[in-house]
Short mmCIF file of C-alpha atoms in Angstrom, two decimals:
data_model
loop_
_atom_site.label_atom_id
_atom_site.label_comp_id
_atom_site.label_asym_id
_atom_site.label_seq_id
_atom_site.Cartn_x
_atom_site.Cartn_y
_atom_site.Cartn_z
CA UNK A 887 -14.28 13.49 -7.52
CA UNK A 888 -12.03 11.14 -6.56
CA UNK A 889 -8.93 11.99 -4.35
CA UNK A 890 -5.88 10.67 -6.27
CA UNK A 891 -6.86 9.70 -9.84
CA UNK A 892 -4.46 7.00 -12.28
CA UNK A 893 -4.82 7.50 -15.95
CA UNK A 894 -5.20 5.37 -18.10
CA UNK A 895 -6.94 2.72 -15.42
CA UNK A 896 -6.15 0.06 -18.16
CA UNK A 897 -3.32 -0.28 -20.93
CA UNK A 898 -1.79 -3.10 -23.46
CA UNK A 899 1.14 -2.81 -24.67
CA UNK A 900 3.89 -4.69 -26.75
CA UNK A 901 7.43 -5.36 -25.39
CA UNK A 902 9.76 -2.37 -26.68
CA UNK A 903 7.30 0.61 -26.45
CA UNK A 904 7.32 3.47 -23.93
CA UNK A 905 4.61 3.46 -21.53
CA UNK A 906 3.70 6.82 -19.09
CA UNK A 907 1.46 6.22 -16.25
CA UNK A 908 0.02 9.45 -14.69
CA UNK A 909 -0.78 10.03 -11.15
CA UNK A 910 -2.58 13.21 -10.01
CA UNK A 911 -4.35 14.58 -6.47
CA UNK A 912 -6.36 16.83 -4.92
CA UNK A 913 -4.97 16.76 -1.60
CA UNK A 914 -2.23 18.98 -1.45
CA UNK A 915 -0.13 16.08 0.04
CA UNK A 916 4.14 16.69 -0.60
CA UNK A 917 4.44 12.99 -0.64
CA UNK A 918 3.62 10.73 -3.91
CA UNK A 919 4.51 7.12 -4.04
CA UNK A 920 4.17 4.40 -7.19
CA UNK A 921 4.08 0.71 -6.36
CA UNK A 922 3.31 -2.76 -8.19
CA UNK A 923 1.24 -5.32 -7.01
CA UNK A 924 1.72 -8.98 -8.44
CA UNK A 925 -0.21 -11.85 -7.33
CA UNK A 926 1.73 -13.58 -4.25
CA UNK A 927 4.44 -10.55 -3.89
CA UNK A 928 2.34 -8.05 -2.61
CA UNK A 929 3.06 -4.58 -3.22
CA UNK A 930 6.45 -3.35 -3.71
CA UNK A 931 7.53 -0.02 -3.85
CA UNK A 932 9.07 2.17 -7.72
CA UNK A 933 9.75 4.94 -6.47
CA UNK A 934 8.83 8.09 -4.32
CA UNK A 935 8.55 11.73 -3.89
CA UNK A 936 8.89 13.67 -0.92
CA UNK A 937 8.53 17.03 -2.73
CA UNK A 938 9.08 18.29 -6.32
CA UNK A 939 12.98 18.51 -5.67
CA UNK A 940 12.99 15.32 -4.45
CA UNK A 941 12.81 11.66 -6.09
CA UNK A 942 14.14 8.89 -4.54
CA UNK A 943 14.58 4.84 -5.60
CA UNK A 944 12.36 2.29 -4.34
CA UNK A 945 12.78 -1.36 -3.64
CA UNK A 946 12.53 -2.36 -7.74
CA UNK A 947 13.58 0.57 -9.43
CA UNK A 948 15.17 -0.94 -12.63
CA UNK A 949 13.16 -0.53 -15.93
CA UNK A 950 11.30 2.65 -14.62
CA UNK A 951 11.90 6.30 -13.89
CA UNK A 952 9.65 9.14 -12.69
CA UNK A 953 9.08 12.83 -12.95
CA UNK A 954 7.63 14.64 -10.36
CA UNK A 955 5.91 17.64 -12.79
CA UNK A 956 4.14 19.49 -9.78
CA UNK A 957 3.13 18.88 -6.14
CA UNK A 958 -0.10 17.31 -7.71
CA UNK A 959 1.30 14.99 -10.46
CA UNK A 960 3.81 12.17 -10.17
CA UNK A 961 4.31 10.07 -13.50
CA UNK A 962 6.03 7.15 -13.82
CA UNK A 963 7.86 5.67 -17.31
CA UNK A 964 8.62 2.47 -19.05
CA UNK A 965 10.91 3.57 -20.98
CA UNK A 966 11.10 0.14 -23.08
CA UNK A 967 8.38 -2.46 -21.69
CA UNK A 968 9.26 -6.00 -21.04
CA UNK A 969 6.54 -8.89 -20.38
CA UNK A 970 7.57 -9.01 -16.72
CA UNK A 971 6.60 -5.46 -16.40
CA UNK A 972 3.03 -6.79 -16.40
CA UNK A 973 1.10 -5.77 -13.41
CA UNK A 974 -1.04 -3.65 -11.12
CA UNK A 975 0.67 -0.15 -10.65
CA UNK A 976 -0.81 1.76 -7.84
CA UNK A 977 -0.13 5.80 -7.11
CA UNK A 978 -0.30 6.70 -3.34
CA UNK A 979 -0.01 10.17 -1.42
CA UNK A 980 0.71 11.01 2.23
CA UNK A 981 0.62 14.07 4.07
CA UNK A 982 4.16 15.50 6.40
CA UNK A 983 2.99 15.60 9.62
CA UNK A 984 5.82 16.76 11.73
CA UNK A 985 6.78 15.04 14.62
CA UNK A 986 4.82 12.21 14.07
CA UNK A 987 5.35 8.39 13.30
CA UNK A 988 1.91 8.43 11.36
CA UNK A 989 2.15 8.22 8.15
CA UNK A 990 -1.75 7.29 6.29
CA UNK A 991 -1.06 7.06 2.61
CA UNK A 992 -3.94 6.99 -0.13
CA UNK A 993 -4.29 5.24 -2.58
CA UNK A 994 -5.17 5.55 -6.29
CA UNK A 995 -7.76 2.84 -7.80
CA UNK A 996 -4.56 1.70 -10.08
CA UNK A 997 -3.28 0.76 -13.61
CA UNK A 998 -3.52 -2.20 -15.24
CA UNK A 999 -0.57 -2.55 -17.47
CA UNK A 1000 -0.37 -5.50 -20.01
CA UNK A 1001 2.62 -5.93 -21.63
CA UNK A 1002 2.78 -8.80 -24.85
CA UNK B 1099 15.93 -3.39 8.36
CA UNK B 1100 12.22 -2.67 8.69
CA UNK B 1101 9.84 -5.64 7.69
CA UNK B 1102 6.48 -6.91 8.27
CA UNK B 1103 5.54 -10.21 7.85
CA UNK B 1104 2.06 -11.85 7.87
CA UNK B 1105 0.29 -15.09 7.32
CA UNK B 1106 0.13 -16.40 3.67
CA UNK B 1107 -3.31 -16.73 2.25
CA UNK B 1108 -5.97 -17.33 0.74
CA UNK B 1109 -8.21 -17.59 3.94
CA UNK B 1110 -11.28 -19.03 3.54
CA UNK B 1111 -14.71 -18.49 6.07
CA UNK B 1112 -18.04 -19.29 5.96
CA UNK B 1113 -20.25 -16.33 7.10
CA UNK B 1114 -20.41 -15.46 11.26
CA UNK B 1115 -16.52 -17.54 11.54
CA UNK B 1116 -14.05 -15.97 13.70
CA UNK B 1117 -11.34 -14.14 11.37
CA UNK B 1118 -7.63 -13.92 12.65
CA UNK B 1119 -4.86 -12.76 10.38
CA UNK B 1120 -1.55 -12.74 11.99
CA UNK B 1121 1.24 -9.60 11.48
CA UNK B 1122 4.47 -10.11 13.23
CA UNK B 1123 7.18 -6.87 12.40
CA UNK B 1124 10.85 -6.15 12.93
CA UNK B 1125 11.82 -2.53 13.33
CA UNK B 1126 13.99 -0.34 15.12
CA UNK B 1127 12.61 2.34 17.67
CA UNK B 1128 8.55 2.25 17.77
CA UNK B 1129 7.06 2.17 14.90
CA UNK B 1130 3.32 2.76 13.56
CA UNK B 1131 1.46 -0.01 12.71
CA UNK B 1132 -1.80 -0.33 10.21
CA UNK B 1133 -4.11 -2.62 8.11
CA UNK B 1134 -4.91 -1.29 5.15
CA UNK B 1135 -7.76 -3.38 3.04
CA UNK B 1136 -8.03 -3.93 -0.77
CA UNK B 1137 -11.41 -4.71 -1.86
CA UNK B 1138 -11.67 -6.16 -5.48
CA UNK B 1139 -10.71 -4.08 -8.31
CA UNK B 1140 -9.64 -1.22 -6.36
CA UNK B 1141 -6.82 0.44 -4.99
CA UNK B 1142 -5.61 -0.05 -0.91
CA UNK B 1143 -7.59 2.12 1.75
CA UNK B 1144 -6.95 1.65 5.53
CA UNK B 1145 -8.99 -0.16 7.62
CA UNK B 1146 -7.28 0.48 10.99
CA UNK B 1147 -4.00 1.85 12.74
CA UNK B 1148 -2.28 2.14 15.89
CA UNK B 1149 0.53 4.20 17.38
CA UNK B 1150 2.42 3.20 20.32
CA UNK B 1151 2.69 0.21 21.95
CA UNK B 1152 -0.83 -1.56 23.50
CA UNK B 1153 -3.01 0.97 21.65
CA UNK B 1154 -6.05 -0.66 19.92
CA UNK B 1155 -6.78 0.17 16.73
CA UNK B 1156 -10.54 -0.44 15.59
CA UNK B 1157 -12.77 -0.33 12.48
CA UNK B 1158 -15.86 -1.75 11.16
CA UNK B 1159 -15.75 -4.69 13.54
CA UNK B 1160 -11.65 -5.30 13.10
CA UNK B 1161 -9.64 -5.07 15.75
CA UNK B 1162 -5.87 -5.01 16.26
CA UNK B 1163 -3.76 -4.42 19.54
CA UNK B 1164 -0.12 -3.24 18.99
CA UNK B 1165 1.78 -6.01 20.92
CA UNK B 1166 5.33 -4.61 21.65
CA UNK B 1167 6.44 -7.72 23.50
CA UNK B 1168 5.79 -10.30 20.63
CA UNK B 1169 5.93 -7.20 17.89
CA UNK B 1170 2.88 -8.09 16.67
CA UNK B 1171 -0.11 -6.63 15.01
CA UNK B 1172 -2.86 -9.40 14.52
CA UNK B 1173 -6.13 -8.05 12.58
CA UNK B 1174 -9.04 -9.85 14.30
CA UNK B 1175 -13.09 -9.75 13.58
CA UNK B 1176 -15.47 -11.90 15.67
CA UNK B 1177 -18.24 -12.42 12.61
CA UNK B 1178 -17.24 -12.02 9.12
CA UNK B 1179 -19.64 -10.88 6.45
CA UNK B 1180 -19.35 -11.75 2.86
CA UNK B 1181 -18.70 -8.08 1.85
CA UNK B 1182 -15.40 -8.60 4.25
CA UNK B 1183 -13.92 -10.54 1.21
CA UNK B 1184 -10.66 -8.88 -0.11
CA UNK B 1185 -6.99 -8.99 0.34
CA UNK B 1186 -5.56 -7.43 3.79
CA UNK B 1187 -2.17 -5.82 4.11
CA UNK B 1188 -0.21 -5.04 6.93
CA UNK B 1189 2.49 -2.10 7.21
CA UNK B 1190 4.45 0.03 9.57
CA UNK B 1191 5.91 3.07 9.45
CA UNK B 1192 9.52 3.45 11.53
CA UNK B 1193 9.71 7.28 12.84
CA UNK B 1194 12.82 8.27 11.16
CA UNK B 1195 11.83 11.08 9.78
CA UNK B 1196 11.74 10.37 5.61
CA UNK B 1197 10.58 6.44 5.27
CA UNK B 1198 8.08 5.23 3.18
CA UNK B 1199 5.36 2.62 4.41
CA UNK B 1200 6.59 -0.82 4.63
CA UNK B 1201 3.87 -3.25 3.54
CA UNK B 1202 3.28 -7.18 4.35
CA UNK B 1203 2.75 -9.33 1.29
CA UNK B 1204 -1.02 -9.22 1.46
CA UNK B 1205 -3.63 -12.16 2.92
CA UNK B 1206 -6.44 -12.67 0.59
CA UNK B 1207 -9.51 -13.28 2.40
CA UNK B 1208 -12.52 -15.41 0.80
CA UNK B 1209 -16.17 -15.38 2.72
CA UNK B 1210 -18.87 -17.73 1.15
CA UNK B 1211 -22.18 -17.41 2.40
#
């Protein structure tokens, strides 16, 4: 079974409606992380968790907001979907190592959100 | 603040060319530094990393030396397969305790046979 698992893996939507994208993993990491990817911008980071407790804005953080349910799941909202909204969203985890500067994150296999 | 930037793609190769994608970064105190690969239709996994400053980081043929002097991080293969098609990212990670990754824009990377 996979690691860190993104449900649904593919959605359509129409502008207005509120979309939830669901992260969840099996590797008992504190951190959680959602991103987009669009073609030519690379990946750009929602939002993040460091623990339940703790949520924290990312570089694009207008139009969503997250909940942080467990250490496991991190889901992110659309609380009413625009066109531009239209993208790749990937889920990521890392691990707290202490006293380190490294900092692997994994990745989900991502959501592909269509919004008409 | 922290940033990586690396050369804009697509890249194209025949099969057996010599691959170089350049990473350049700006960050304060001494970062981490990794390539993570995105084959198609999945999600980012990495491919290599390095620590401190002239470490070598190495995987399936890729190389990448952690240049303090020029702050650099260039990914580097000597024979690229088809299979090596897929979009490369670079990233750092500055020690200050509670950072996120900080990711390059992504080179997409096209081998025909």
């Amino acid at each position: 079974d996979a690691d860190v698992t993104q449900t649904p893996r593919n959605r359509i939507t129409k502008t207005g409606k509120r979309i939830m994208l669901e992260c969840s993993q099996t590797k008992g990491h504190d951190r959680m992380y959602w991103y987009r990817q669009d073609p030519g911008l690379g990946l750009r980071l929602i939002y993040y968790s460091f623990d339940v407790k703790d949520i924290n804005k990312g570089e694009i953080s207008d139009g969503y907001s997250v909940s942080r349910q467990a250490q496991a799941k991190f889901s992110l909202s659309l609380e009413s979907a625009i066109p531009n909204q239209t993208a790749l969203y990937f889920c990521a985890t890392s691990d707290l190592v202490r006293g380190s500067s490294y900092n692997e994150q994994f990745f989900g296999p991502g959501t592909r959100l269509t919004v008409l | 603040g922290n940033s990586v930037t690396q050369m804009e793609g697509p890249v194209t190769l025949s099969e057996e060319a010599f691959l170089t994608i350049n990473c350049t970064y700006t960050a304060t105190g001494y970062p981490s530094l990794f390539w993570y690969v995105q084959y198609p239709g999945e999600g980012l996994q990495l491919l290599l990393k390095a620590t401190k400053a002239d470490d070598k980081g190495s995987n399936k043929g890729f190389e990448a030396t952690y240049r303090k002097e020029t702050t650099s991080f260039h990914l580097e293969k000597g024979s690229v397969q088809v299979s090596d098609s897929a979009v490369y990212f670079c990233a750092l990670h500055a020690y200050s305790g509670n950072t996120p990754l900080v990711f390059g824009k992504g080179t997409r990377l096209s081998v025909i046979a």
